[in-house]
Each structure stands twice: as C-alpha cells, then as structure tokens.
Short mmCIF file of C-alpha atoms in Angstrom, two decimals:
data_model
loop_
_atom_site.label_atom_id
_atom_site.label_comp_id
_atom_site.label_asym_id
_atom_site.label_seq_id
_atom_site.Cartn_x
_atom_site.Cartn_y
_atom_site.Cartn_z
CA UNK Q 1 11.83 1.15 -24.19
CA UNK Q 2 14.66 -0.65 -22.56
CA UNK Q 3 17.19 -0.04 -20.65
CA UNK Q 4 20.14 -2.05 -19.29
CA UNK Q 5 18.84 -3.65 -15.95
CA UNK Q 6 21.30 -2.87 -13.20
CA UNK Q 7 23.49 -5.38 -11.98
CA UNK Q 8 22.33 -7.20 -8.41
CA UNK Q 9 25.35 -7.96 -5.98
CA UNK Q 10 24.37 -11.57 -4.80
CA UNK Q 11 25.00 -11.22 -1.26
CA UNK Q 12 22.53 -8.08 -1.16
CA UNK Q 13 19.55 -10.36 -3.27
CA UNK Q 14 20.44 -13.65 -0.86
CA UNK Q 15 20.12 -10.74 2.28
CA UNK Q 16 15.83 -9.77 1.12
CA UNK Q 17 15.14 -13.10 -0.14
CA UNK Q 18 15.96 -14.69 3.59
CA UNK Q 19 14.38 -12.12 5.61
CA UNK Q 20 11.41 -12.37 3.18
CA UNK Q 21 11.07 -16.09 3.56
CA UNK Q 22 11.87 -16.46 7.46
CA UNK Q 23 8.25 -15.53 7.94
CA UNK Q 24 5.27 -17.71 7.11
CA UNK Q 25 1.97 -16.16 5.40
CA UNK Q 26 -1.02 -17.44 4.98
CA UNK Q 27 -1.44 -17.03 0.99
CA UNK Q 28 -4.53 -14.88 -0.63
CA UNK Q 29 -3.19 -12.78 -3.34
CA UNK Q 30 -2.15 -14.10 -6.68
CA UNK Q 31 1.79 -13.29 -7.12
CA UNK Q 32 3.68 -11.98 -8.44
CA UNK Q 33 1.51 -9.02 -10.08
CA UNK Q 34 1.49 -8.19 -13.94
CA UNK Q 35 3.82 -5.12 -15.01
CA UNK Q 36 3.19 -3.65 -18.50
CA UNK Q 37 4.05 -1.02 -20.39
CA UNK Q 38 1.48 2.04 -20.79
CA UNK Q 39 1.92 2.50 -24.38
CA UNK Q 40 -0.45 5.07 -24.65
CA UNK Q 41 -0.13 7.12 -22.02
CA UNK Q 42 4.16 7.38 -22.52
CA UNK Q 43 3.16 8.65 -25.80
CA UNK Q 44 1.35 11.61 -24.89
CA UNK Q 45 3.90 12.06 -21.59
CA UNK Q 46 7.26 11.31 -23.99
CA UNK Q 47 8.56 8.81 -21.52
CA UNK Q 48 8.31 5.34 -20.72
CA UNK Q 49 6.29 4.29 -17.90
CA UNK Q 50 5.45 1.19 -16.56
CA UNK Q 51 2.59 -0.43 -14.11
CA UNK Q 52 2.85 -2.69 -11.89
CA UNK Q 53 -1.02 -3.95 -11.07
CA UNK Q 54 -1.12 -4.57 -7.56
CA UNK Q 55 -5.27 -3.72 -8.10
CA UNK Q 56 -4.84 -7.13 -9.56
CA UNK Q 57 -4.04 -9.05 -6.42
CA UNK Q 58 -6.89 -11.28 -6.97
CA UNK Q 59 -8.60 -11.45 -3.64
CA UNK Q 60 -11.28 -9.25 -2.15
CA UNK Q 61 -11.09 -7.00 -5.10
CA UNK Q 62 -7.29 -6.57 -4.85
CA UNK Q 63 -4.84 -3.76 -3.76
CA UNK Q 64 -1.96 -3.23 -2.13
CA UNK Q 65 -3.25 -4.25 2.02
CA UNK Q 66 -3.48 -8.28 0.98
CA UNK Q 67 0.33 -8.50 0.90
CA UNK Q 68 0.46 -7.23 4.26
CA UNK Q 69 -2.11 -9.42 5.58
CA UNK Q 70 -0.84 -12.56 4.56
CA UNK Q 71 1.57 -12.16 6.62
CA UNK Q 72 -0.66 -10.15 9.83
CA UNK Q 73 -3.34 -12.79 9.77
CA UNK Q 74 -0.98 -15.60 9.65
CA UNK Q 75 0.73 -14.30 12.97
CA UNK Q 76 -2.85 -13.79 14.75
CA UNK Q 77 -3.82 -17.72 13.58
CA UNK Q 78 -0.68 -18.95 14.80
CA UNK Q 79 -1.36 -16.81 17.80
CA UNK Q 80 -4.14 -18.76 18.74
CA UNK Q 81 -6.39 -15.20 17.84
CA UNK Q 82 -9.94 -15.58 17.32
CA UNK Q 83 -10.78 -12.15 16.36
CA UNK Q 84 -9.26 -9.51 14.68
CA UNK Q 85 -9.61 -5.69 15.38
CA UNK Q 86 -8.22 -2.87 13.11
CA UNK Q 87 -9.14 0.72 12.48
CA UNK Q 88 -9.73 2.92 9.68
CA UNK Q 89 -12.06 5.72 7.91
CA UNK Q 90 -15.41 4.82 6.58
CA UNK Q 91 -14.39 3.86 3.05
CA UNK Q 92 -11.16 2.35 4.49
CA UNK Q 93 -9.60 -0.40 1.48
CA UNK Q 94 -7.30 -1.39 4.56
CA UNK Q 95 -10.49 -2.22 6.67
CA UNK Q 96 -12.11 -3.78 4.07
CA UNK Q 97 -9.31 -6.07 3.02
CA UNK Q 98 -8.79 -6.64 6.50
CA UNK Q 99 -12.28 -8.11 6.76
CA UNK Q 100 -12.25 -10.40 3.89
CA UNK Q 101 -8.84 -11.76 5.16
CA UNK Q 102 -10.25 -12.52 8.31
CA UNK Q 103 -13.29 -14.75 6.89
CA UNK Q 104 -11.29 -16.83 4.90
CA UNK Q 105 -8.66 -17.64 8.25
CA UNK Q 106 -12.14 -17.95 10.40
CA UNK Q 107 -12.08 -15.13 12.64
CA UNK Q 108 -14.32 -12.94 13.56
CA UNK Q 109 -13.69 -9.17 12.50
CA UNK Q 110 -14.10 -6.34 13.98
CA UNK Q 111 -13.39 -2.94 12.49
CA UNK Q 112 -13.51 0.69 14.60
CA UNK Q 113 -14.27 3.37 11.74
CA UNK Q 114 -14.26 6.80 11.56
CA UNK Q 115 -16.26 9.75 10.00
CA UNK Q 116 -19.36 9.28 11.92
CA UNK Q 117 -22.14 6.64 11.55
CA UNK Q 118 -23.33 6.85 7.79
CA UNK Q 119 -27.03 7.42 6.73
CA UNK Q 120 -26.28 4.32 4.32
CA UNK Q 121 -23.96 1.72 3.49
CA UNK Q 122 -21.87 2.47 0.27
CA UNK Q 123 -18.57 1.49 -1.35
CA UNK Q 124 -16.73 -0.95 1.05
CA UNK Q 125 -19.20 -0.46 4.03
CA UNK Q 126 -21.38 -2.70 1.62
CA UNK Q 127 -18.70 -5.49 1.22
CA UNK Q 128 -17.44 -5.22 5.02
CA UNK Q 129 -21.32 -6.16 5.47
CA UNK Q 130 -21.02 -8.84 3.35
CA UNK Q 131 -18.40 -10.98 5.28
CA UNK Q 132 -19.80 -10.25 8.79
CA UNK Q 133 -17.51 -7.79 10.37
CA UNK Q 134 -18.48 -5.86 12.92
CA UNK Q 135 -18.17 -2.27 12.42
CA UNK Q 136 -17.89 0.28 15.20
CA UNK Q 137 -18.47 3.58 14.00
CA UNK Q 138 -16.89 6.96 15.64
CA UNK Q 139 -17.12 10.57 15.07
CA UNK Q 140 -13.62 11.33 15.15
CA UNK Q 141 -11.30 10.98 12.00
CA UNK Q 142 -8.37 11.58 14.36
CA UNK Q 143 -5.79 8.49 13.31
CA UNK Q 144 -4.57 8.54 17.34
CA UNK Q 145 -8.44 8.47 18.50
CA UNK Q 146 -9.25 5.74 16.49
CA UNK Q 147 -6.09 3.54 17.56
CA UNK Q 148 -6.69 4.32 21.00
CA UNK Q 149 -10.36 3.05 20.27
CA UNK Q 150 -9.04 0.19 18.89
CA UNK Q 151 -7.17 -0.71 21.49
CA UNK Q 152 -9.82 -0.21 24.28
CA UNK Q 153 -12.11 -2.50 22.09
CA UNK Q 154 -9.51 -5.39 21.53
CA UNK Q 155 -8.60 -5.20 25.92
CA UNK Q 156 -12.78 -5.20 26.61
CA UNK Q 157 -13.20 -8.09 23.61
CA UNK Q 158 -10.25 -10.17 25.61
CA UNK Q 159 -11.78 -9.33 29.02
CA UNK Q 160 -15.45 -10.74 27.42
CA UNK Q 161 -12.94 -14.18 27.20
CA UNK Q 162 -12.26 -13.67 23.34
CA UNK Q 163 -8.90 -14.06 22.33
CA UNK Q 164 -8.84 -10.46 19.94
CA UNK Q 165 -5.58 -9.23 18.08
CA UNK Q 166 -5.27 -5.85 17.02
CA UNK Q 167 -3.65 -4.70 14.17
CA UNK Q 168 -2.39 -1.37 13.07
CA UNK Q 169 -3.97 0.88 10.91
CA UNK Q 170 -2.92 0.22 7.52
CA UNK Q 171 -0.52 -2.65 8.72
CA UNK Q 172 2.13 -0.65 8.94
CA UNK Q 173 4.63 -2.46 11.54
CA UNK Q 174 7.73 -4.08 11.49
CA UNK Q 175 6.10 -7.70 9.99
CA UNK Q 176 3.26 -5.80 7.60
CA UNK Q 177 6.27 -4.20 6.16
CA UNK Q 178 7.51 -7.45 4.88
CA UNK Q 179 4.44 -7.17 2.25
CA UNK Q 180 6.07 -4.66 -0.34
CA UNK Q 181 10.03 -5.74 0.56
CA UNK Q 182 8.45 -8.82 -1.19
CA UNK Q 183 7.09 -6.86 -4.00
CA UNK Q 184 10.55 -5.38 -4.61
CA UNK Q 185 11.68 -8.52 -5.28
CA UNK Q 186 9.45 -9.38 -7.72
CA UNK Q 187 9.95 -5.66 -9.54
CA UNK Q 188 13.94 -7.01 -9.46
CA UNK Q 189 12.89 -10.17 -11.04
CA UNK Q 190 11.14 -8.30 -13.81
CA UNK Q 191 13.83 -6.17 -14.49
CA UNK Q 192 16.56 -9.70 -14.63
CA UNK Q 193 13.93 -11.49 -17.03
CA UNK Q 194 12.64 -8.72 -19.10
CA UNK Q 195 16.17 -6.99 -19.14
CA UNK Q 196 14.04 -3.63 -18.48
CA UNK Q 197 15.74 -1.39 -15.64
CA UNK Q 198 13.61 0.64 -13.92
CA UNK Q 199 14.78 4.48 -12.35
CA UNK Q 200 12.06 5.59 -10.45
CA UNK Q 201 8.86 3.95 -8.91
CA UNK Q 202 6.35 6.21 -8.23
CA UNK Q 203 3.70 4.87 -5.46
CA UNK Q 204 0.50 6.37 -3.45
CA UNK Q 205 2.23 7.03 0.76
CA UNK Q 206 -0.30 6.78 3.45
CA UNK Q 207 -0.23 5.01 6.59
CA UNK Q 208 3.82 4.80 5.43
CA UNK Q 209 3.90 0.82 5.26
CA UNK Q 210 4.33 0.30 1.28
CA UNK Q 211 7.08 2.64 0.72
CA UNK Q 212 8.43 1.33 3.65
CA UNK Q 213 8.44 -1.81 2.22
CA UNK Q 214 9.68 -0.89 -0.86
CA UNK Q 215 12.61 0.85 0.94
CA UNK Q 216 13.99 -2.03 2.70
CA UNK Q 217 14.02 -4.05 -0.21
CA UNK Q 218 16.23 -1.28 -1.53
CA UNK Q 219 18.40 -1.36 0.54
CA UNK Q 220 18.76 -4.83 1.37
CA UNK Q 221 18.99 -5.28 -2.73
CA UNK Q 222 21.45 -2.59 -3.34
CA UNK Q 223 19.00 -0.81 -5.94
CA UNK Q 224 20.05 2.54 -7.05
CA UNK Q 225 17.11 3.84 -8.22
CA UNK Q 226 14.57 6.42 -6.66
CA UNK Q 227 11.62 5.49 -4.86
CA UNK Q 228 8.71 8.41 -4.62
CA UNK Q 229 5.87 8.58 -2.45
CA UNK Q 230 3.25 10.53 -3.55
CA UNK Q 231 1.34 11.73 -0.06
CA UNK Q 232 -2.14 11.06 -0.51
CA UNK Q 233 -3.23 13.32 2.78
CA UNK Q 234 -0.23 14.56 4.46
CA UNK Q 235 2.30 17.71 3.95
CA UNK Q 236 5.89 16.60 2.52
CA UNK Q 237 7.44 16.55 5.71
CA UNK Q 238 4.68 14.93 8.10
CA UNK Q 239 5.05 11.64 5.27
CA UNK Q 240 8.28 11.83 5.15
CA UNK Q 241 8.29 11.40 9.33
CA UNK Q 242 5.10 8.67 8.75
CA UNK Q 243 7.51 6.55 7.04
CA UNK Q 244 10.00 6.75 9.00
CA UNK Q 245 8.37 6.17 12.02
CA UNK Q 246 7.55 2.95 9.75
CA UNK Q 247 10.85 2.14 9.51
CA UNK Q 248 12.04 2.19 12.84
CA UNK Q 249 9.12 -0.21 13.85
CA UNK Q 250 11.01 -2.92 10.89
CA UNK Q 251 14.05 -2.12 12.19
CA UNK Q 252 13.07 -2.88 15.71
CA UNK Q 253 11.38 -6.47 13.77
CA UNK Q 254 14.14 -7.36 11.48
CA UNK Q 255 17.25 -5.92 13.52
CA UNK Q 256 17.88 -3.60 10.31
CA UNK Q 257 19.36 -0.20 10.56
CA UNK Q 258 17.38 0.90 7.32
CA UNK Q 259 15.28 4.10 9.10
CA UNK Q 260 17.90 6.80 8.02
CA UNK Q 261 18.27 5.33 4.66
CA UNK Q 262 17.74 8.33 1.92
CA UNK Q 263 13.51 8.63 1.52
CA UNK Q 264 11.35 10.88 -0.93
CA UNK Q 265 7.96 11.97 -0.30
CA UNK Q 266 5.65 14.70 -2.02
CA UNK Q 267 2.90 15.97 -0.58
CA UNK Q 268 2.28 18.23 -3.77
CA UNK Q 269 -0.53 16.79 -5.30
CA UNK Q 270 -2.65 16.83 -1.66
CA UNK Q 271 -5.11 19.60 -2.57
CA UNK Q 272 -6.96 20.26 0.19
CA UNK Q 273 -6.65 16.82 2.54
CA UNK Q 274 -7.28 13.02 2.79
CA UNK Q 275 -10.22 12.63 -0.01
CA UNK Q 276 -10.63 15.69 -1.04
CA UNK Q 277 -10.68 15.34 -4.87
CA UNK Q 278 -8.35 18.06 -7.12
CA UNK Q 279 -8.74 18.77 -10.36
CA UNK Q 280 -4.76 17.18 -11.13
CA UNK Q 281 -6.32 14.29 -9.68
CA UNK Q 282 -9.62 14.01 -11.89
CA UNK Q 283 -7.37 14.86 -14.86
CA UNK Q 284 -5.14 11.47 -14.13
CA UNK Q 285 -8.03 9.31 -13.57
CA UNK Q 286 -9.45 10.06 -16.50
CA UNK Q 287 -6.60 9.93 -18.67
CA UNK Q 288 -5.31 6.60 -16.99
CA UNK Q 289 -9.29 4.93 -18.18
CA UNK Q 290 -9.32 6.65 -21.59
CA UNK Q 291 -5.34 5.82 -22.37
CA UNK Q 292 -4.96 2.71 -21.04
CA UNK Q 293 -8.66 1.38 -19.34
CA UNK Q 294 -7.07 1.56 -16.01
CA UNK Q 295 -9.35 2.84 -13.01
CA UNK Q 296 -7.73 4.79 -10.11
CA UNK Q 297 -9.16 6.06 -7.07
CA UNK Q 298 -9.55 9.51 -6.15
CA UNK Q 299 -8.00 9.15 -2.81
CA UNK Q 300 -4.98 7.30 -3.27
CA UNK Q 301 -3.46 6.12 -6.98
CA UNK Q 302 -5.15 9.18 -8.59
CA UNK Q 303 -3.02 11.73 -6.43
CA UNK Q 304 -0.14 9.77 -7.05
CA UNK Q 305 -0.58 9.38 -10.86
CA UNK Q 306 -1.41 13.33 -10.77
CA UNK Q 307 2.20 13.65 -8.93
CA UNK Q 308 3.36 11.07 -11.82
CA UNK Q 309 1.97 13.01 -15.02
CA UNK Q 310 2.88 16.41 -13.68
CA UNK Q 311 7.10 15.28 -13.07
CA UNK Q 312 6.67 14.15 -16.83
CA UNK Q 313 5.55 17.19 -18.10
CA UNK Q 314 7.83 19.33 -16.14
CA UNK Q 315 10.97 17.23 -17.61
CA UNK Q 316 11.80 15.35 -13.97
CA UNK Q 317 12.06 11.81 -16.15
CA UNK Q 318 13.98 11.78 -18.70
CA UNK Q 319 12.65 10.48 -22.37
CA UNK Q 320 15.48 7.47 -21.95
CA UNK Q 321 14.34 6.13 -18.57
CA UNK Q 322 12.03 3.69 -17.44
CA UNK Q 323 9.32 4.54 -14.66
CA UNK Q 324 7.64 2.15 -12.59
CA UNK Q 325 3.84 3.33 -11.51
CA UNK Q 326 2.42 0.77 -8.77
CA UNK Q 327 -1.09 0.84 -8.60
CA UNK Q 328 -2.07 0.48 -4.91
CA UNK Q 329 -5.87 -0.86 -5.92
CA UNK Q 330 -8.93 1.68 -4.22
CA UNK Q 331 -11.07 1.16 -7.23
CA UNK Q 332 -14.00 0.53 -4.78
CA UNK Q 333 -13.74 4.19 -4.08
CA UNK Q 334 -15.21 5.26 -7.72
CA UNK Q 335 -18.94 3.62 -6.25
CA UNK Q 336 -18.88 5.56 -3.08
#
C-alpha cells in the first residue's frame, strides 16, 4: 500500500546528513539494508507492514550492533587501542559482534560476560571462540556489576602495558548512537524513492542505543511519525529512562538538545524478564517463519513483533497506514 511520503524540510535533512558524516567508520556492514513489504503477514493483520532487514547487515551474521561499531572500533584504531573490552550476558549478539569487529581491525578482544561460567559453549559463545576473544565469565547478571568489571579489567589490561578501550554495553553512547541516526536516513531515502511514507516504526529497546538513534534522526529530520520501542527486559518506565539516559550521553557528543524530545516505550510484551520466552512471543516467531520465512529471536525481535501483531489486532494501526518493523538480527539465539 502507499501512502504519500511526507515532505522533508531541507535544512532539517542537510542538519543529520552532516552530523552523520563528521565522523569516520571503519566499514563492515553492507548498507543500506533491504525494506520489503510482508505481504503475507499484512494480510492476515489487515494492515500494511513493512521490514527493514537489519539481520541482513552482512557481517558476522548481521544485526543491528555492526552499525554501532563501525563507528566504536574506528575511534579505538584511531586511538592507538590495541584491545577492546565490552560486557554483556552469555548469549550477548552485542558481545559477539563486538568480537568479530575487533578481528577484522586487529585487536585483541576481550569480553566480561555474565550468567555464570557455562557447562558448554553454545550459540555465540561458539563464534566468540572462533575469533579469539577472551571471555571472562561472572556470576552476576547485574548490568552495573558487569560494567564495573569491565572497567577494572580494561585499568589492570592498561597497567599490564596494553593499550585496552572499553566500550559500553550495547554501544550505547553519544558516538554508538550515530549507528541508527544513520539508519533513519536511509528509512527517509526509502520513503523519497519508493514514494511509501511510513507512520510508525516499531523496533526491539534494550541497552536504549537504537531507538536512540532512531530518535535523533527524527528530530534532526523533522519526521512526524511515531517511533515504538518494544522493551525486550525492562518495565515501560525503566526503558523509557534507559533511553533517555541514552540521549543525554548524544547530546553531551553532538551538542544536541534532543533528550526531552517526545519517546515511546512498551514494556508489555516482557513476560516474565530478559529471555524469558512468552507464549505472544513464540506465537510471532512462528508466524513471522511460516508467513514470510523470516527468523526472530526469542529475546529481542520476537517480543517486539509480539508488541507489533498484538497493536494490529487491537486496531492501534490503521488499515491505510504504513508500518515499519526493523529487525534488530539475534537469529543466533534460535541454536542456543
């Protein structure tokens, strides 16, 4: 279905494309990602939706965390850095992107997980193997724990005379942020070329860093649509303060004012906490593979496409509106 694309003001476009392109990256993924219409599945919902396949990235089996880290990895080369340190769960994507990043710039890796030490390596513990990081496993899943870890490890690694640069979990500060602000751009180009005008994106929220992204390039574009993050562990409220707390660190970076901008989370389609699978979940994974042979995870995109198929059923899209689904990657997590 289309719709008439929304008109850009110039100065607004010019405004993301510079702050975008100030930075340099060091270039992994292949952009921009596909965006397609799921025939299928917006006939049995009676709306329109759209993907955008950011689990196509194209490097280290894809997701959302590469656009981040062409730009984190680039600043720790250019840094002089030769060894990253980042922290995560077990079956962290972030970690594991984060490790195959860090091969192919030449640094070492070295990743503090959570969860305890596992009786075998599965899912992305295998492929963090595989490109020689060096993982640190804790007990504690405690997100301040683990950063504090993380931080201990990169001072004693620098101490030992290795020049180590720590990164947030997930990526989420001011520069990181850059990552999706670049996506929007490429969801505005779509929308100019294919003359398709998108109302709502609907996106997985974690560590806060995509929607954050996605945010400033709303603003700085002048978009009036609605972005909603779909909370893949947190209450409504404690997302809504993740990304904001997001926010403020890219303000502090880019000298924005963008934190109080308007924000939606959802922390509906949680269930009982950070990979704990629900059944709304299940139900969305399956009917994303059987509709449209799309695979989500049951962590991240399959919350958010459970948040996704319940608003359509419940009549919060409209038949005449185009939604945009971005799928964040995680398939890794269906072979834990």
């Amino acid at each position: 279905m289309k719709t008439e694309a929304v008109e850009r003001v110039a100065p607004f476009s010019i405004a993301l494309d510079e702050l975008v392109n100030r930075h340099p990256r060091m270039r992994f993924a292949r952009l921009p990602t596909q965006i397609h219409r799921l025939n299928r599945l917006s006939e049995k919902l009676d709306c329109s939706i759209y993907c955008k396949r950011d689990d196509l990235t194209g490097f280290g089996l894809g997701g959302n965390k590469i656009r981040k880290l062409e730009y984190l990895i680039r600043e720790a080369v250019d840094g002089g850095a030769e060894a990253i340190v980042t922290c995560g769960s077990n079956q962290s994507n972030w970690c594991r992107t984060t490790a195959v990043t860090a091969a192919a710039a030449d640094l070492d890796v070295h990743l503090v997980l959570g969860g305890g030490t596992p009786d075998a390596l599965t899912g992305n513990l295998i492929l963090n193997a595989r490109v020689g990081a060096h993982m640190h496993h804790l007990e504690t899943d405690s997100d301040p724990e683990l950063e504090a870890a993380s931080e201990e490890l990169t001072k004693r690694l620098n101490d030992d005379g290795i020049r180590a640069h720590r990164i947030l979990m997930g990526g989420s500060n001011g520069l990181g942020t850059l990552g999706y602000a670049d996506a929007f751009r490429e969801i505005l180009s779509f929308e100019r070329n294919e003359g398709i005008g998108f109302s709502k994106i609907v996106v997985s929220t974690g560590s806060g860093g995509t929607q954050a992204g996605l945010v400033a390039g709303q603003v700085l574009s002048g978009w009036q649509g609605t972005i909603i993050g779909m909370a893949a562990s947190r209450d409504t409220d404690a997302q809504e303060r993740k990304v904001r707390t997001v926010l403020r660190r890219f303000d502090r970076f880019a000298g924005m004012r963008i934190a109080q901008s308007p924000l939606v989370t959802d922390g509906s389609y949680v269930g009982d906490g950070y990979r704990r699978r629900t059944e709304a979940c299940e139900e969305a994974i399956d009917m994303f593979a059987k509709s449209e042979g799309i695979f989500l995870d049951q962590v991240y995109t399959g919350k958010a496409a459970a948040g996704l198929i319940d608003y359509a059923r419940n009549g919060r899209f409209r038949a005449d509106e185009n939604i945009l689904f971005i799928h964040t990657g995680g398939t890794v997590q269906l072979f834990e």
